[in-house]
CSV table of C-alpha atoms in Angstrom, one decimal:
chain,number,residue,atom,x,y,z
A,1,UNK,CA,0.0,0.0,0.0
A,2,UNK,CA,0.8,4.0,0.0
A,3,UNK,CA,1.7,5.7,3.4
A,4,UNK,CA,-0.1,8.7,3.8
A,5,UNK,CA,1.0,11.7,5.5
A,6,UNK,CA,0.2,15.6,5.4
A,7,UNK,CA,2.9,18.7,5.3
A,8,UNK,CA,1.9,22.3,5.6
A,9,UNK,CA,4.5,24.5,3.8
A,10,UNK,CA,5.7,24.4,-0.2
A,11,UNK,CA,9.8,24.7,0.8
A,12,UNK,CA,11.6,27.4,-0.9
A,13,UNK,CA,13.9,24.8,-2.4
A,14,UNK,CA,13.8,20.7,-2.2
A,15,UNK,CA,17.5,20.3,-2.8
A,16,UNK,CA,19.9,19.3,-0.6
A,17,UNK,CA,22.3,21.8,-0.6
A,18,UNK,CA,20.4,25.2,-0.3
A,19,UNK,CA,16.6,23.9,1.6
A,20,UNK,CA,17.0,24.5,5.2
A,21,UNK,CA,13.3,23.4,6.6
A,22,UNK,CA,12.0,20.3,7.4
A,23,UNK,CA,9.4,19.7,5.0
A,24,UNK,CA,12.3,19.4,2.2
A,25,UNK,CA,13.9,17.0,4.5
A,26,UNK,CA,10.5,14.7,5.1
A,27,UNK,CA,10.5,15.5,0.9
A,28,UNK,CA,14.2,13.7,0.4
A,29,UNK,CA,13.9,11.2,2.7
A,30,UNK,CA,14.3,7.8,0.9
A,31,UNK,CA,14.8,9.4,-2.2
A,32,UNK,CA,18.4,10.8,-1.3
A,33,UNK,CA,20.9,8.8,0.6
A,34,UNK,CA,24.0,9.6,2.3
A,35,UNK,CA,27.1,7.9,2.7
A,36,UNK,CA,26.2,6.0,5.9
A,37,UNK,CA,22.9,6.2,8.1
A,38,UNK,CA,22.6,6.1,12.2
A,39,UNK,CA,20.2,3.9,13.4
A,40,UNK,CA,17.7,5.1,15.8
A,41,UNK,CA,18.1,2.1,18.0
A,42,UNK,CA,21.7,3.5,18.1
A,43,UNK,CA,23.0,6.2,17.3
A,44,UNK,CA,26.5,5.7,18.0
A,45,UNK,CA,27.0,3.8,15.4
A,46,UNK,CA,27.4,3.8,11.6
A,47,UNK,CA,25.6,1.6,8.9
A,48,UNK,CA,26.6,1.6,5.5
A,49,UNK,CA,24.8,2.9,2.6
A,50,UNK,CA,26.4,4.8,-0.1
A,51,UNK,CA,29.7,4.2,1.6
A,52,UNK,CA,31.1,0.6,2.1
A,53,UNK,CA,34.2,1.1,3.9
A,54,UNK,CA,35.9,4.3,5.5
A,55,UNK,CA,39.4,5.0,7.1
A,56,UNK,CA,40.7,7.6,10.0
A,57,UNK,CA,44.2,8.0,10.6
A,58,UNK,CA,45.4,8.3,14.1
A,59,UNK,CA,45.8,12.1,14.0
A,60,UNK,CA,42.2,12.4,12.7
A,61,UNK,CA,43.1,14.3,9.9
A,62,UNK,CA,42.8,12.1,6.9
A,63,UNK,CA,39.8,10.2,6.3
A,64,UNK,CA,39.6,7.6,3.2
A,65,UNK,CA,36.0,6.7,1.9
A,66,UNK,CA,35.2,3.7,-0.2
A,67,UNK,CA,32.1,4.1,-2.1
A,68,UNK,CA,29.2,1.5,-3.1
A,69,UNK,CA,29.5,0.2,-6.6
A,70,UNK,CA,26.7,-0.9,-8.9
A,71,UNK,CA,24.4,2.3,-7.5
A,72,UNK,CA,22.5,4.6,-10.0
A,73,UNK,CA,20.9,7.9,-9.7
A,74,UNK,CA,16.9,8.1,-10.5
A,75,UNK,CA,16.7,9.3,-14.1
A,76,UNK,CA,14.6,12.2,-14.6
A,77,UNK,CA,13.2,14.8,-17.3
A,78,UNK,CA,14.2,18.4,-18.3
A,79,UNK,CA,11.5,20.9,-18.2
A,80,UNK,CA,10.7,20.4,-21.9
A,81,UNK,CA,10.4,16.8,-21.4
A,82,UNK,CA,13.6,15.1,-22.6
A,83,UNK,CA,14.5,12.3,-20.7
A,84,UNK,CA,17.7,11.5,-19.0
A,85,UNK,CA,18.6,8.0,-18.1
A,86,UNK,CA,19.9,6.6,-14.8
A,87,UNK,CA,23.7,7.7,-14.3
A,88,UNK,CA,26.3,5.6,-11.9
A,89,UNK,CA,27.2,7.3,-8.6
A,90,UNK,CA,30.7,7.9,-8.5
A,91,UNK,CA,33.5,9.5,-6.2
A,92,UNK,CA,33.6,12.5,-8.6
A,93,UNK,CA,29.5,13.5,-7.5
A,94,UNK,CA,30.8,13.3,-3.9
A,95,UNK,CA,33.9,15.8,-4.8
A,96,UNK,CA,31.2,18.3,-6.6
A,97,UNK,CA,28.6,18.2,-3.9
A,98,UNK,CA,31.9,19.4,-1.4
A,99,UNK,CA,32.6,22.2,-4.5
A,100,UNK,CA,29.3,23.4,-4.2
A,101,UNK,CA,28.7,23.4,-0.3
A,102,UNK,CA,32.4,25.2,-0.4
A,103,UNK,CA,31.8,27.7,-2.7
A,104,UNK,CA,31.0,31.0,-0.9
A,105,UNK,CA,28.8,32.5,-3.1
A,106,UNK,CA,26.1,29.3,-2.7
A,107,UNK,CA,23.5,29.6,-0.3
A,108,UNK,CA,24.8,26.8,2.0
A,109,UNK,CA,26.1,28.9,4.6
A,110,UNK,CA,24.6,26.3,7.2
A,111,UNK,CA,26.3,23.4,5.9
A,112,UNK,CA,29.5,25.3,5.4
A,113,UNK,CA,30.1,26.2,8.5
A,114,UNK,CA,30.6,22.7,9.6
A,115,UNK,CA,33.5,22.4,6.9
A,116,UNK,CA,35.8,25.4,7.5
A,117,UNK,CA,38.3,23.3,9.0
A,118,UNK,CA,38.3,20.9,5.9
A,119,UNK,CA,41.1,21.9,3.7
A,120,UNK,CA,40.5,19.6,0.5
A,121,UNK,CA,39.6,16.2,-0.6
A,122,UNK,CA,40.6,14.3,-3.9
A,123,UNK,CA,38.9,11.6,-6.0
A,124,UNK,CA,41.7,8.4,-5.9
A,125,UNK,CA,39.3,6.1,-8.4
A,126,UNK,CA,36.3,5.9,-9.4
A,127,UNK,CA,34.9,5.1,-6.2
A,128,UNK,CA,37.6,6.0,-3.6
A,129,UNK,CA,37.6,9.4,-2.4
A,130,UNK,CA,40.1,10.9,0.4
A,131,UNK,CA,39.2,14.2,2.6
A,132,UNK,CA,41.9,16.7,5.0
A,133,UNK,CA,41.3,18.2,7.3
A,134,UNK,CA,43.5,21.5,8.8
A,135,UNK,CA,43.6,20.0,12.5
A,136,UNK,CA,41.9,17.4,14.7
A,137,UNK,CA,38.2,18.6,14.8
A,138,UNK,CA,36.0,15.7,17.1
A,139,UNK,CA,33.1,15.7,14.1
A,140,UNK,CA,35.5,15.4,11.4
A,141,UNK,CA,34.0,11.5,10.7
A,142,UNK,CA,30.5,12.8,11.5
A,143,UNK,CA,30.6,15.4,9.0
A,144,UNK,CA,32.0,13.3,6.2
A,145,UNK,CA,29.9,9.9,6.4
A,146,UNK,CA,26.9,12.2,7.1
A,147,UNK,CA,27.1,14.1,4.2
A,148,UNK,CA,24.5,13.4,1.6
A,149,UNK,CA,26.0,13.7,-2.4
A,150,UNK,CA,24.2,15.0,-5.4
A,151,UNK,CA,24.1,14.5,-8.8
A,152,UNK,CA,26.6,16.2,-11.2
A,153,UNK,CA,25.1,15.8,-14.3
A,154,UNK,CA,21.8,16.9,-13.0
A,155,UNK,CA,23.0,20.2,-11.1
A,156,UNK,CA,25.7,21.1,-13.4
A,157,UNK,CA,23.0,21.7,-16.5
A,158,UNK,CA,20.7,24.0,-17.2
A,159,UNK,CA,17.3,23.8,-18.1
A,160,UNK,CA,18.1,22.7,-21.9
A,161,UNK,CA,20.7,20.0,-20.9
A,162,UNK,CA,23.8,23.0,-21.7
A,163,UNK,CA,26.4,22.9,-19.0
A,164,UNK,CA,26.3,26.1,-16.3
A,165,UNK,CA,28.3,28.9,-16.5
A,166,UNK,CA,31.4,28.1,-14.4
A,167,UNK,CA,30.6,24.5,-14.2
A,168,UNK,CA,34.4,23.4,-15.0
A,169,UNK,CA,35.1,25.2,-11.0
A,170,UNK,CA,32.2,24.7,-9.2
A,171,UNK,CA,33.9,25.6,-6.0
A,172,UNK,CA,34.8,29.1,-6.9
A,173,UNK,CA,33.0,30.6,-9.5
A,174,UNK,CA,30.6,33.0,-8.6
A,175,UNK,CA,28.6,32.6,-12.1
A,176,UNK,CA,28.3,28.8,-11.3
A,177,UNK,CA,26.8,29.5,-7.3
A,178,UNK,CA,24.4,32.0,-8.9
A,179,UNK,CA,23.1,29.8,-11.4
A,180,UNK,CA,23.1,26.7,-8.8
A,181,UNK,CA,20.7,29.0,-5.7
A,182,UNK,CA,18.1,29.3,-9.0
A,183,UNK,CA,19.1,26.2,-10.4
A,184,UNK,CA,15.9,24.8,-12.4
A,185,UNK,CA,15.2,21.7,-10.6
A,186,UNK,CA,15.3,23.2,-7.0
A,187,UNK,CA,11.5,23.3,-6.5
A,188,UNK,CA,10.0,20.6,-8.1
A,189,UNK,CA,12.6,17.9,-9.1
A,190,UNK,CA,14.7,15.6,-6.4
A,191,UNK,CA,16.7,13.0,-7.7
A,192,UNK,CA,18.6,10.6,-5.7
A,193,UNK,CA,19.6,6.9,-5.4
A,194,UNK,CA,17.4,5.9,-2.8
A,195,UNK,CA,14.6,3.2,-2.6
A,196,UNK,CA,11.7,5.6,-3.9
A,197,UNK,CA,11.4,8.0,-6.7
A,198,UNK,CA,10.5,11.7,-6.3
A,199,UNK,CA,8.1,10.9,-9.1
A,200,UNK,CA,5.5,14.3,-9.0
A,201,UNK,CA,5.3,17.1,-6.6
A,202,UNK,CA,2.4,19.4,-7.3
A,203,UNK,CA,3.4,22.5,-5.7
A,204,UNK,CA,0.2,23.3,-3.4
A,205,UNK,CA,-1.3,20.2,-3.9
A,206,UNK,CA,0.9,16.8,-3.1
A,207,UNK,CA,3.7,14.5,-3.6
A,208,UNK,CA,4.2,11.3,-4.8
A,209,UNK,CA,7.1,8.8,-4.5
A,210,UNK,CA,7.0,5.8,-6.3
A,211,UNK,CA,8.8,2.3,-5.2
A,212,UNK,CA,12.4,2.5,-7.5
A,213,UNK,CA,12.8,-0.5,-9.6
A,214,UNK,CA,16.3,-0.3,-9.8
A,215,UNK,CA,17.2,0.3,-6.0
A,216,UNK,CA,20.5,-1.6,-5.2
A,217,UNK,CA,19.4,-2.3,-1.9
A,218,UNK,CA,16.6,-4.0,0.5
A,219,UNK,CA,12.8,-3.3,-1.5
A,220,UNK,CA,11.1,-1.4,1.3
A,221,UNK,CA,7.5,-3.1,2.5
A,222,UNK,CA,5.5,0.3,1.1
A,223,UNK,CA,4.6,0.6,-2.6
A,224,UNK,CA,4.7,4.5,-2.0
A,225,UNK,CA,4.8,7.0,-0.1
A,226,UNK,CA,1.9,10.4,-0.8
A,227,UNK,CA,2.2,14.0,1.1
A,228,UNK,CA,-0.8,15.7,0.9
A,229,UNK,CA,-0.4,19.8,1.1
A,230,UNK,CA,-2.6,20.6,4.1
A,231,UNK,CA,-1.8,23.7,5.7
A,232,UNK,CA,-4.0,24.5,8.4
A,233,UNK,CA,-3.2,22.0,11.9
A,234,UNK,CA,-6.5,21.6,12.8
A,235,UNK,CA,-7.6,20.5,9.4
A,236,UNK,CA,-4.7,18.1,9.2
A,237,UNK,CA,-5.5,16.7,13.2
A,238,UNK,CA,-9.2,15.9,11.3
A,239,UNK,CA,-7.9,14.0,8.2
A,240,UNK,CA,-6.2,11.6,11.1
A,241,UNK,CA,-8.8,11.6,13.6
A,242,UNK,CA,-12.0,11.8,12.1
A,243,UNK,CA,-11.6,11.5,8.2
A,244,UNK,CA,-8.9,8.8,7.9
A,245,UNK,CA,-7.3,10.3,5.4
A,246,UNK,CA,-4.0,10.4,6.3
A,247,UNK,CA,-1.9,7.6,8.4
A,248,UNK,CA,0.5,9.4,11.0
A,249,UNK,CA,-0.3,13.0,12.5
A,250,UNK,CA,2.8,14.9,14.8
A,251,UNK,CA,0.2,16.0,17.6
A,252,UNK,CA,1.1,19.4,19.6
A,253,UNK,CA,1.5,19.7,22.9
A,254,UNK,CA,-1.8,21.0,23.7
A,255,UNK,CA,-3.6,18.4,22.1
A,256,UNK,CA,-1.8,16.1,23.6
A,257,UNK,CA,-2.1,17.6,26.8
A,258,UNK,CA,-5.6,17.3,26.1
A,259,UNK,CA,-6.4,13.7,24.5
A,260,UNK,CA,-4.5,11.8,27.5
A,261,UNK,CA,-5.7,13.7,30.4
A,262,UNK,CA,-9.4,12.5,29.1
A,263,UNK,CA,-10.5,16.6,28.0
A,264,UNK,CA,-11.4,15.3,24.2
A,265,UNK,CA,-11.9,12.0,23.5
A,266,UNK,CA,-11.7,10.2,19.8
A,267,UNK,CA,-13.0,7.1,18.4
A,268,UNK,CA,-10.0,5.8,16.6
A,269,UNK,CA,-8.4,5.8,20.1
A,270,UNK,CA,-11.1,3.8,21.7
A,271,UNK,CA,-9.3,1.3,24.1
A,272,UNK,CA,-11.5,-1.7,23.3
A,273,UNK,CA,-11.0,-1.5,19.0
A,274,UNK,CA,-8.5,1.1,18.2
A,275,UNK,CA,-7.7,2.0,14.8
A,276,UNK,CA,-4.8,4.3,16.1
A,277,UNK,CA,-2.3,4.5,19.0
A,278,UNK,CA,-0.1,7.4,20.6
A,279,UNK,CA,3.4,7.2,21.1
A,280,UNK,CA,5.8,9.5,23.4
A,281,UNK,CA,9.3,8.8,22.9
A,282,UNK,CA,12.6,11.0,22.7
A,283,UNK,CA,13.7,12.8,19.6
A,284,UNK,CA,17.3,14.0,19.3
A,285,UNK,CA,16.3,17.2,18.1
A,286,UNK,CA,16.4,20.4,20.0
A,287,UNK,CA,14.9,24.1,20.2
A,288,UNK,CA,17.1,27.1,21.0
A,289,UNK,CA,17.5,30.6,20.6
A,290,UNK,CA,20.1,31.6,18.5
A,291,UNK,CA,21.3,35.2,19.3
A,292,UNK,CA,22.6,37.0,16.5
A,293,UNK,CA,26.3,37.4,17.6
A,294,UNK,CA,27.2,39.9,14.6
A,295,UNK,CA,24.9,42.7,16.6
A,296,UNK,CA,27.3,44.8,19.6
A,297,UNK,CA,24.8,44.1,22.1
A,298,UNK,CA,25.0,40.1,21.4
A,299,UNK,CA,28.6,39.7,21.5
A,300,UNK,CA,29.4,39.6,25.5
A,301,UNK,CA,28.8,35.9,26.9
A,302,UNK,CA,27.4,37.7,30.2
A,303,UNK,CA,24.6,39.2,28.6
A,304,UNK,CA,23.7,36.0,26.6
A,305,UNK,CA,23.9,34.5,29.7
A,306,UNK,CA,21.8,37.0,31.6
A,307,UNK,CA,19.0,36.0,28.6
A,308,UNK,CA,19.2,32.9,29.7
A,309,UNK,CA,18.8,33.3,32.9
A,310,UNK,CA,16.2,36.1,33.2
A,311,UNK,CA,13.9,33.1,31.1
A,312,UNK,CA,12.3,30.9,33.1
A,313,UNK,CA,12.2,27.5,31.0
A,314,UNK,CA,11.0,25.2,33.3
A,315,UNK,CA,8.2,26.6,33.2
A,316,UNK,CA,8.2,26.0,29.2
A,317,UNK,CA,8.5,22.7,29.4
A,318,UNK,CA,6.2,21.8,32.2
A,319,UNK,CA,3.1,24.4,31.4
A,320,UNK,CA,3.6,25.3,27.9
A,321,UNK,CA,5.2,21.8,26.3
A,322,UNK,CA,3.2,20.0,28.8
A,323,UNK,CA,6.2,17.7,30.1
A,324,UNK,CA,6.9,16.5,26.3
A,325,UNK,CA,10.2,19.0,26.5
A,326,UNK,CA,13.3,19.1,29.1
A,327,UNK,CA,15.8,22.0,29.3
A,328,UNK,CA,19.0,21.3,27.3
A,329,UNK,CA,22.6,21.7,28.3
A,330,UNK,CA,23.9,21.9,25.0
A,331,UNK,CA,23.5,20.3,21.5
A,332,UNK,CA,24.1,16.8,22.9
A,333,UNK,CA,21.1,14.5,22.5
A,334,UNK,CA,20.7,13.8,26.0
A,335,UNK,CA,20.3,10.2,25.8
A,336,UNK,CA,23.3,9.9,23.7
A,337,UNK,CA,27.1,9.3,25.4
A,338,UNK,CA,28.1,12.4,24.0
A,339,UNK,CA,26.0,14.2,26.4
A,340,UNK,CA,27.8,15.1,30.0
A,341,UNK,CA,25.0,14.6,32.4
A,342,UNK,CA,27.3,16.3,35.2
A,343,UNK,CA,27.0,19.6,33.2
A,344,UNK,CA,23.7,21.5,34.8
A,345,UNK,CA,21.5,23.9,33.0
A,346,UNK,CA,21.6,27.7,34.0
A,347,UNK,CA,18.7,28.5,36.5
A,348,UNK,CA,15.6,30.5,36.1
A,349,UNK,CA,17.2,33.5,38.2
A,350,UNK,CA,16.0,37.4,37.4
A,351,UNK,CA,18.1,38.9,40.1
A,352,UNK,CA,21.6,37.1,38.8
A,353,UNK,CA,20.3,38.4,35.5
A,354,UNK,CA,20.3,41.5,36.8
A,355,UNK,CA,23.9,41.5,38.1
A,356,UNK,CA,25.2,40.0,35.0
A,357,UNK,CA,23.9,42.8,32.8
A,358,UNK,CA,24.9,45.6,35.7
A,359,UNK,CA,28.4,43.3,35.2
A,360,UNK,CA,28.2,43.7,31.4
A,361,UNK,CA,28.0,47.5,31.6
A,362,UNK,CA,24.3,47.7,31.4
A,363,UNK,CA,22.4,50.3,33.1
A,364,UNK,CA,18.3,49.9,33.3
A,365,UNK,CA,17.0,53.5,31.9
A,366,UNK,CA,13.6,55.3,32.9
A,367,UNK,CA,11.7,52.7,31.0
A,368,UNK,CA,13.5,49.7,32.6
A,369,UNK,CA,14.9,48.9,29.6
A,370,UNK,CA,18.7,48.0,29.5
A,371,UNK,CA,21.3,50.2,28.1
A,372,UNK,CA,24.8,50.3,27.0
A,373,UNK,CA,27.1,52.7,24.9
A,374,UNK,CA,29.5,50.1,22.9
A,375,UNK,CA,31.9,52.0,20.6
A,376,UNK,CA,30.6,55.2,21.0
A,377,UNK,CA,27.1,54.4,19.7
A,378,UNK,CA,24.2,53.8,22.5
A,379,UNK,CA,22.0,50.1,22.3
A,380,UNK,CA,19.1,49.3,24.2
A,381,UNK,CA,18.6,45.7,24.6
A,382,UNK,CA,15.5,45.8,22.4
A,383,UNK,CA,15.4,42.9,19.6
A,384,UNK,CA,12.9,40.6,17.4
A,385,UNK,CA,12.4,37.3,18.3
A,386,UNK,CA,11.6,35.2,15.2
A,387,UNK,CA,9.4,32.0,15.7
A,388,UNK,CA,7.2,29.9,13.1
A,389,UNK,CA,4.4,31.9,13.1
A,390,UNK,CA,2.2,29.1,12.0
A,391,UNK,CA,2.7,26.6,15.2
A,392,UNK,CA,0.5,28.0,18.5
A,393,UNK,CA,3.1,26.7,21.0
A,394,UNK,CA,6.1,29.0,19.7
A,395,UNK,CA,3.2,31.5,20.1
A,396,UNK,CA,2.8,31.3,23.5
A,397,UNK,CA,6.8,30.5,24.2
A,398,UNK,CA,7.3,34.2,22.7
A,399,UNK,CA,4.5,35.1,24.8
A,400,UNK,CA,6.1,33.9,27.3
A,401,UNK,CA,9.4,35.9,26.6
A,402,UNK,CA,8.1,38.5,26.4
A,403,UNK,CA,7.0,38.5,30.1
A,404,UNK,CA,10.8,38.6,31.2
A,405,UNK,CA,12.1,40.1,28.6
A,406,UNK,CA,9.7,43.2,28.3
A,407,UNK,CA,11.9,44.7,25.4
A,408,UNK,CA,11.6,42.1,23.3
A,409,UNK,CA,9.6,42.1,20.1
């Protein structure tokens, strides 16, 4: 059969290089494949998938990839309907994705930050390919067998098969990065080497992927795999709950909150013939704030610290996540080994707030907003505090900023 599931947002871009959300990440999965894949079950360690083999040497430095024979990318079509055939994946689409992502003028600033230590790789065969790295840098594996290639023949064309300008230097030609962040394909057409094809995406309306005849691994159980555009949360919570119409729903805290405490009941959770079933379990994915350290006011630890402190997130997680969140130490799953449990969140504590900003500099003005001259030009500590506007619990998080940080926005 066909898994059915919902999404609410048409991504800016469904490659892998320039997207940045999630939905284009739901969109990819198990079309695109990267070169080795962390179980859930265990995330310590690595399974291969695109890469068969990999070497470290004992300075960290120099990591040696062998990559899976006998694997194709999805053919696809150009936009006047010309078909191109299936292409083998090779060591040289793994040394252009790297071009790309390292090419400054490409809109993969968040992927490229990961990489600045990485001084250059080379292809040593057609399916060997060898990475260096400046110094010893603890992610340096992670970062490589994580990565997840694309296609060279697909995003080094135009939209009439021609190659891009500056495709012979894809990592530093400004002509090819500008041509690549508005590259045809980037909003309707994925192509991977995965177990499903990205086989029609109807901007507004759904997408399909279709089983991949030619997949060099395991045939997944599913025929296919349909996301049906449905913007609005409570019209997608009905397809689940009362129309059926869709087979897994991500439910917000509230309605959680809600369903197991007995406050709304549904059928397809009735305990004697349930069609459905909840499940709470732990994500390694976390929330943050991310102050923007390029702005004066950001840049002194003690104030970002006094931020911190001056917000009392407890109280998020308890009252407004409903005990489905837990304060974070760092960007360490928590489960993980990675994750130091010794290492203790900053408290909820206004007045140490207050001495770290009176620390800082900062003097509270008539308004009892925080001030500070930094190079001869006066801040107040007044900002804006972005959020998804569509999702009600970031609502009432800002909300809830807002109540100890009065100046922000």
């Amino acid at each position: 059969g066909t898994f059915r599931s919902a999404y609410a947002n048409d991504p800016r871009s469904i490659d892998p290089i320039t997207a940045t959300d999630t939905t284009s990440g739901d969109f990819r999965r198990l079309v695109c494949e990267s070169l080795t894949d962390r179980p859930m079950s265990d995330p310590t360690r690595w399974e291969a998938v695109l890469a068969t083999k990999w070497d470290i040497s004992e300075d960290g430095k120099v990591i040696t990839v062998e990559l899976r024979r006998e694997v194709n990318w999805h053919s696809f079509r150009l936009p006047d309907g010309t078909p191109v055939g299936a292409r083998p994946f090779t060591a040289a689409d793994v040394a252009f994705t790297f071009d790309v992502v390292m090419n400054p003028k490409v809109q993969a600033a968040h992927m490229r930050s990961y990489y600045e230590k990485l001084s250059s790789w080379e292809v040593l065969g057609s399916h060997t390919i060898r990475f260096h790295w400046k110094e010893t840098y603890f992610k340096s594996l992670e970062q490589i067998l994580g990565f997840e290639p694309i296609p060279r023949h697909l995003y080094s064309i135009d939209e009439k098969g021609e190659p891009l300008p500056g495709a012979d230097d894809p990592r530093n030609s400004p002509e090819f990065a500008e041509a690549f962040n508005k590259h045809w394909s980037n909003k309707t057409v994925l192509v991977g080497t995965g177990p499903y094809l990205f086989s029609e995406y109807q901007r507004g309306k759904f997408v399909q992927k279709t089983l991949n005849p030619s997949y060099w691994g395991e045939r997944p159980f599913l025929e296919g795999v349909r996301f049906l555009y449905v913007p609005d949360t409570t019209t997608r919570y009905d397809k689940f709950f009362s129309k059926n119409e869709i087979d897994s729903h991500s439910l917000k805290p509230p309605k959680y909150h809600q369903i197991r405490t007995g406050k709304k009941k549904e059928p397809r959770l009735d305990s004697e013939n349930p069609t459905a079933k909840i499940e709470l379990y732990d994500y390694p994915v976390y929330r943050y704030v991310g102050w923007n350290q390029r702005l004066p006011k950001f840049q002194d630890r003690r104030v970002r610290r006094a931020l911190t402190m001056a917000i009392d997130r407890s109280f998020i997680c308890r009252k407004l996540m409903y005990g489905t969140a837990k304060i974070q130490t760092g960007p360490f799953f928590q489960l993980g080994p990675a994750s130091d449990p010794s290492v203790k969140p900053w408290p909820h504590d206004p007045e140490q707030s207050k001495a770290l900003f009176r620390e800082a500099g900062w003097t509270l003005g008539r308004d009892g907003v925080w001030e500070k001259t930094i190079a001869g030009k006066r801040y107040r500590m007044e900002f804006s505090l972005y959020i998804y506007a569509d999702n009600p619990v970031y609502q009432r998080i800002a909300d809830h900023f807002k109540r100890f940080v009065p100046s922000a926005s």
